[in-house]
């Protein structure tokens, strides 16, 4: 994709692209368990390639998620940000970075599928560094998640936040990622299996504006992996290989691997499979299904929450019901006239002795969408999470609590005014 | 090491762990819990109003057996009257044994049983005959498409004969998950748009149908049947290995090994899919021949039968001249291709594996677009005597 952009910007291309790009690399070596020497080696290889391309580039390590501000998780109120607002944010973030500056070692990063698109060119990257403590914290975080599936999802989330942050800090308005048609088809099925059916349009569509000011676009989504491979070979595009979190994992290790293997196998038998799945993704809209209004957003993926009531006749209802103690299931009497009682009483039906820790975790989970919830349930406790996530979670649950307290005094817009006790 | 005590009653020893929550329960408590959950689904989804006459699609397999048993237990509380309706597709060596099992169940539970046969309803076409007729097409036989569509019609017909107001089928959560995967792989946006709910309300004369077991996982259904000592038929349909659904099932099994909750996650995703308005199916009308619900001039069953009668079995299957989206689907149940149900209808649950009898396994792209040529014109007949809406069939 970088090569394509390069070509598009060159003087002799027929339609010249009109933006100034930058490149973002994210080093995920810590999550993959690589040694610092390996990472340094890959980084130097990557740097060679990047410098040949000539765009301004920013190298960030995944460890830096531990120094992100909670504002990463907030969606800016206004739509596409004007320059002034961006400038304010940028200034604020710059000061924050200065405060958080820790003397660090070198930067080391393998290539990441990220690229930034700018209004105005930026100079050299700001000071970015990481410490061994952060690396350890990152390793601890990934180890506390047991399954590879949840790890990959967590990695994806953290990476997205990091790239967002870099984009905002340097004033980029769009982020281009290089996912091909094949990868998107795989992701579509994977997200379906992870319970993210409501958000497929955002996760796999061409443009993804759920972060507000920064838009994620996927310009390569029409090209299959094979085409990309051929292109790279024919035009001698240099690339750097680096192991990812699921390299050499057995096929059954995670949902992502399973779906990938399955789809590629099926593609061999029915050659239209990938394009069929891809076309289906084009038919997805971003509107919610029954026009459920814009409610609160998920803490991690920033999509509107897709949770139903706990006792509804849906998959979510079935799961939340079976978690409650079976002693609360009413026996089946033969009375015909009894009104239908819900089999699981809503409200706090959990066992006695819920610690604060469990409470905090419960509150945290409540702020997540279905898919993120399933992933985060694997975490035994919230401690390993980066501070920005914890801070934002606390803030939101605080706000929700306050809102519940004053709910009866609020006047809803368009509804009947409630005036507390008369 | 002795088994832990039951988590619910605390008295008996636990005999199983629930697959979903890992709770240890004794047999009786588990069955109670299972029934309670089905009850909750029915009540919360308002599926079966009191006083309903319910036709239970019974195939003799585990899902319909469990369904019939649970509904029988819940019937006094819900105020339902139950009838068993079994469909005889005419698959030798398979359906006869299944029907014997259904007869035994009906006798044991003292429920009225009605059997409808393809041979009677559809002019002598049994599934074996269909299979022979489609065998020479070179590609896979798509028996399942025929079977599913026709079974829907047969079930509807059987339900009408007993005067039922609702039809229930024994689809479980795994079925729904497989169907979602399958529809995605086939690119069947119309079915995706239609599916995800708990059943269809039944428009324009078709009986409302629902799936009370939809949120129960297959493992639990098997456990329930075991603990209640239910006798059912558990072999695979003869035509099952050719079905496309087998791929989806295979993937689902592996996904479940990686993450046990994936079945419900898929059902949740299916409930929440948002498809563009253009992909949604058109409003249904009525079939010009039989009056059943149809989204084009001919309902799917009539179209398929037409193809068979004219010696062109693949007439109603295949892309047709129009794109996938507008083909949309066949409107609704009466059309025998209900949304995500994949045409399982009454039977088919017996043999888990590569089922086959699951109807729209080939549904997707081949989705059953009404035979293009048949849409217009009054019925006439060709010189060779075959009936059809065109003046001449392709007998020459």
Coordinates of N, CA, C and O in Angstrom, one line a residue, chain A residues 326-384:
Chain A
X326 N -29.0 -21.4 40.2 CA -30.1 -22.2 39.8 C -31.2 -22.2 40.9 O -32.3 -22.5 40.7
X327 N -30.9 -21.8 42.1 CA -31.9 -21.8 43.1 C -32.9 -20.8 42.9 O -34.0 -20.8 43.5
X328 N -32.6 -19.9 42.0 CA -33.6 -18.9 41.7 C -34.6 -19.2 40.7 O -35.5 -18.5 40.4
X329 N -34.4 -20.4 40.1 CA -35.4 -20.8 39.1 C -36.7 -21.3 39.8 O -36.6 -22.1 40.6
X330 N -37.8 -20.8 39.4 CA -39.0 -21.2 40.1 C -39.3 -22.6 39.6 O -39.1 -23.0 38.5
X331 N -39.9 -23.4 40.5 CA -40.3 -24.8 40.1 C -41.5 -24.6 39.1 O -42.1 -23.6 39.0
X332 N -41.8 -25.7 38.4 CA -42.8 -25.6 37.4 C -44.1 -26.1 38.0 O -44.5 -27.3 38.0
X333 N -44.9 -25.2 38.6 CA -46.2 -25.7 39.2 C -47.2 -25.9 38.0 O -46.9 -25.4 37.0
X334 N -48.3 -26.5 38.4 CA -49.2 -26.8 37.3 C -50.3 -25.8 37.3 O -51.4 -26.0 36.7
X335 N -50.1 -24.6 38.0 CA -51.2 -23.6 38.0 C -51.3 -23.0 36.6 O -50.3 -22.6 36.0
X336 N -52.5 -22.9 36.1 CA -52.6 -22.3 34.8 C -52.7 -20.8 34.8 O -52.4 -20.1 33.9
X337 N -53.2 -20.3 35.9 CA -53.6 -18.9 35.9 C -52.5 -18.0 36.4 O -52.7 -16.8 36.4
X338 N -51.4 -18.5 36.8 CA -50.4 -17.6 37.3 C -49.8 -16.7 36.1 O -49.6 -17.2 35.0
X339 N -49.6 -15.5 36.4 CA -49.0 -14.7 35.4 C -47.6 -15.1 35.1 O -46.9 -15.7 36.0
X340 N -47.1 -15.0 33.9 CA -45.8 -15.5 33.6 C -44.7 -14.7 34.4 O -44.5 -13.5 34.2
X341 N -44.0 -15.4 35.2 CA -43.0 -14.7 36.0 C -41.7 -15.0 35.2 O -41.4 -16.0 34.7
X342 N -40.8 -14.0 35.2 CA -39.5 -14.2 34.6 C -38.8 -15.3 35.4 O -38.8 -15.3 36.6
X343 N -38.2 -16.2 34.6 CA -37.5 -17.3 35.3 C -36.3 -16.8 36.1 O -36.0 -17.4 37.1
X344 N -35.7 -15.8 35.7 CA -34.5 -15.3 36.4 C -34.8 -13.9 36.8 O -34.9 -13.0 36.0
X345 N -35.0 -13.6 38.1 CA -35.3 -12.2 38.4 C -34.2 -11.3 38.1 O -33.1 -11.6 38.3
X346 N -34.6 -10.2 37.5 CA -33.5 -9.2 37.1 C -32.9 -8.6 38.3 O -33.5 -8.7 39.4
X347 N -31.9 -7.9 38.2 CA -31.3 -7.2 39.3 C -30.2 -8.0 39.9 O -29.8 -9.0 39.3
X348 N -29.6 -7.6 41.0 CA -28.5 -8.3 41.5 C -28.8 -9.7 42.1 O -29.1 -9.8 43.2
X349 N -28.7 -10.6 41.2 CA -29.0 -12.0 41.7 C -27.8 -12.7 42.0 O -27.7 -13.9 42.2
X350 N -26.7 -12.0 42.1 CA -25.4 -12.8 42.3 C -25.3 -13.2 43.7 O -25.9 -12.8 44.6
X351 N -24.4 -14.2 43.9 CA -24.2 -14.7 45.2 C -23.7 -13.7 46.2 O -23.2 -12.6 45.8
X352 N -23.9 -14.0 47.5 CA -23.5 -13.0 48.5 C -22.0 -12.9 48.5 O -21.3 -13.8 48.0
X353 N -21.5 -11.9 49.0 CA -20.0 -11.8 49.2 C -19.4 -11.4 47.9 O -18.3 -11.8 47.6
X354 N -20.0 -10.6 47.1 CA -19.3 -10.1 45.9 C -18.3 -9.0 46.4 O -18.7 -8.0 47.0
X355 N -17.1 -9.3 46.1 CA -16.1 -8.3 46.6 C -16.2 -7.0 45.8 O -16.8 -7.0 44.7
X356 N -15.5 -6.1 46.2 CA -15.4 -4.8 45.5 C -14.7 -5.1 44.1 O -15.0 -4.5 43.1
X357 N -13.7 -6.0 44.2 CA -13.0 -6.4 43.0 C -14.0 -6.9 41.9 O -14.0 -6.5 40.8
X358 N -14.9 -7.8 42.4 CA -15.8 -8.3 41.4 C -16.8 -7.3 41.0 O -17.2 -7.2 39.8
X359 N -17.1 -6.4 41.9 CA -18.0 -5.3 41.5 C -17.3 -4.4 40.5 O -18.0 -4.1 39.5
X360 N -16.1 -4.1 40.7 CA -15.4 -3.3 39.7 C -15.3 -3.9 38.4 O -15.6 -3.3 37.3
X361 N -15.1 -5.2 38.4 CA -15.0 -6.0 37.2 C -16.4 -6.0 36.5 O -16.5 -5.8 35.3
X362 N -17.4 -6.2 37.3 CA -18.8 -6.2 36.8 C -19.1 -4.8 36.1 O -19.7 -4.8 35.0
X363 N -18.7 -3.8 36.8 CA -19.0 -2.4 36.3 C -18.2 -2.2 35.0 O -18.7 -1.7 34.0
X364 N -17.0 -2.7 35.0 CA -16.2 -2.6 33.8 C -16.9 -3.3 32.6 O -17.0 -2.8 31.5
X365 N -17.3 -4.6 32.9 CA -17.9 -5.3 31.8 C -19.2 -4.7 31.3 O -19.5 -4.8 30.1
X366 N -19.9 -4.0 32.2 CA -21.1 -3.4 31.7 C -20.9 -2.4 30.7 O -21.9 -2.0 30.0
X367 N -19.7 -1.8 30.7 CA -19.5 -0.7 29.7 C -19.1 -1.2 28.4 O -18.8 -0.4 27.5
X368 N -19.0 -2.5 28.2 CA -18.5 -3.1 27.0 C -19.6 -3.6 26.1 O -20.6 -4.1 26.6
X369 N -19.3 -3.7 24.8 CA -20.3 -4.4 24.0 C -20.2 -5.9 24.1 O -19.2 -6.4 24.8
X370 N -21.0 -6.6 23.5 CA -21.1 -8.0 23.7 C -19.8 -8.7 23.3 O -19.2 -9.5 24.1
X371 N -19.2 -8.3 22.2 CA -18.0 -9.0 21.7 C -16.8 -8.7 22.7 O -16.1 -9.6 23.1
X372 N -16.7 -7.4 23.1 CA -15.6 -7.1 24.0 C -15.8 -7.7 25.4 O -14.9 -8.1 26.0
X373 N -17.1 -7.9 25.7 CA -17.4 -8.5 27.0 C -16.8 -9.9 27.0 O -16.2 -10.4 28.0
X374 N -17.2 -10.7 26.0 CA -16.7 -12.1 26.0 C -15.2 -12.2 26.1 O -14.7 -13.1 26.7
X375 N -14.5 -11.3 25.4 CA -13.1 -11.3 25.5 C -12.6 -10.9 26.9 O -11.7 -11.6 27.4
X376 N -13.1 -9.9 27.4 CA -12.6 -9.4 28.7 C -13.0 -10.2 29.9 O -12.4 -10.1 30.9
X377 N -13.9 -11.1 29.7 CA -14.3 -12.0 30.8 C -13.1 -12.9 31.2 O -13.1 -13.4 32.3
X378 N -12.2 -13.1 30.3 CA -11.1 -14.0 30.6 C -10.1 -13.3 31.5 O -9.3 -14.0 32.1
X379 N -10.2 -12.1 31.7 CA -9.2 -11.4 32.6 C -9.6 -11.7 34.0 O -10.8 -11.5 34.4
X380 N -8.7 -12.1 34.8 CA -9.0 -12.5 36.2 C -9.2 -11.2 37.0 O -10.1 -11.1 37.8
X381 N -8.4 -10.2 36.7 CA -8.6 -8.9 37.4 C -8.3 -7.8 36.5 O -7.7 -8.0 35.4
X382 N -8.6 -6.6 36.9 CA -8.4 -5.4 36.0 C -7.1 -4.8 36.1 O -6.7 -3.9 35.3
X383 N -6.3 -5.3 37.0 CA -5.0 -4.6 37.3 C -4.0 -4.5 36.1 O -3.4 -3.5 35.9
X384 N -3.9 -5.6 35.4 CA -2.8 -5.5 34.3 C -3.2 -4.6 33.2 O -2.4 -4.2 32.4

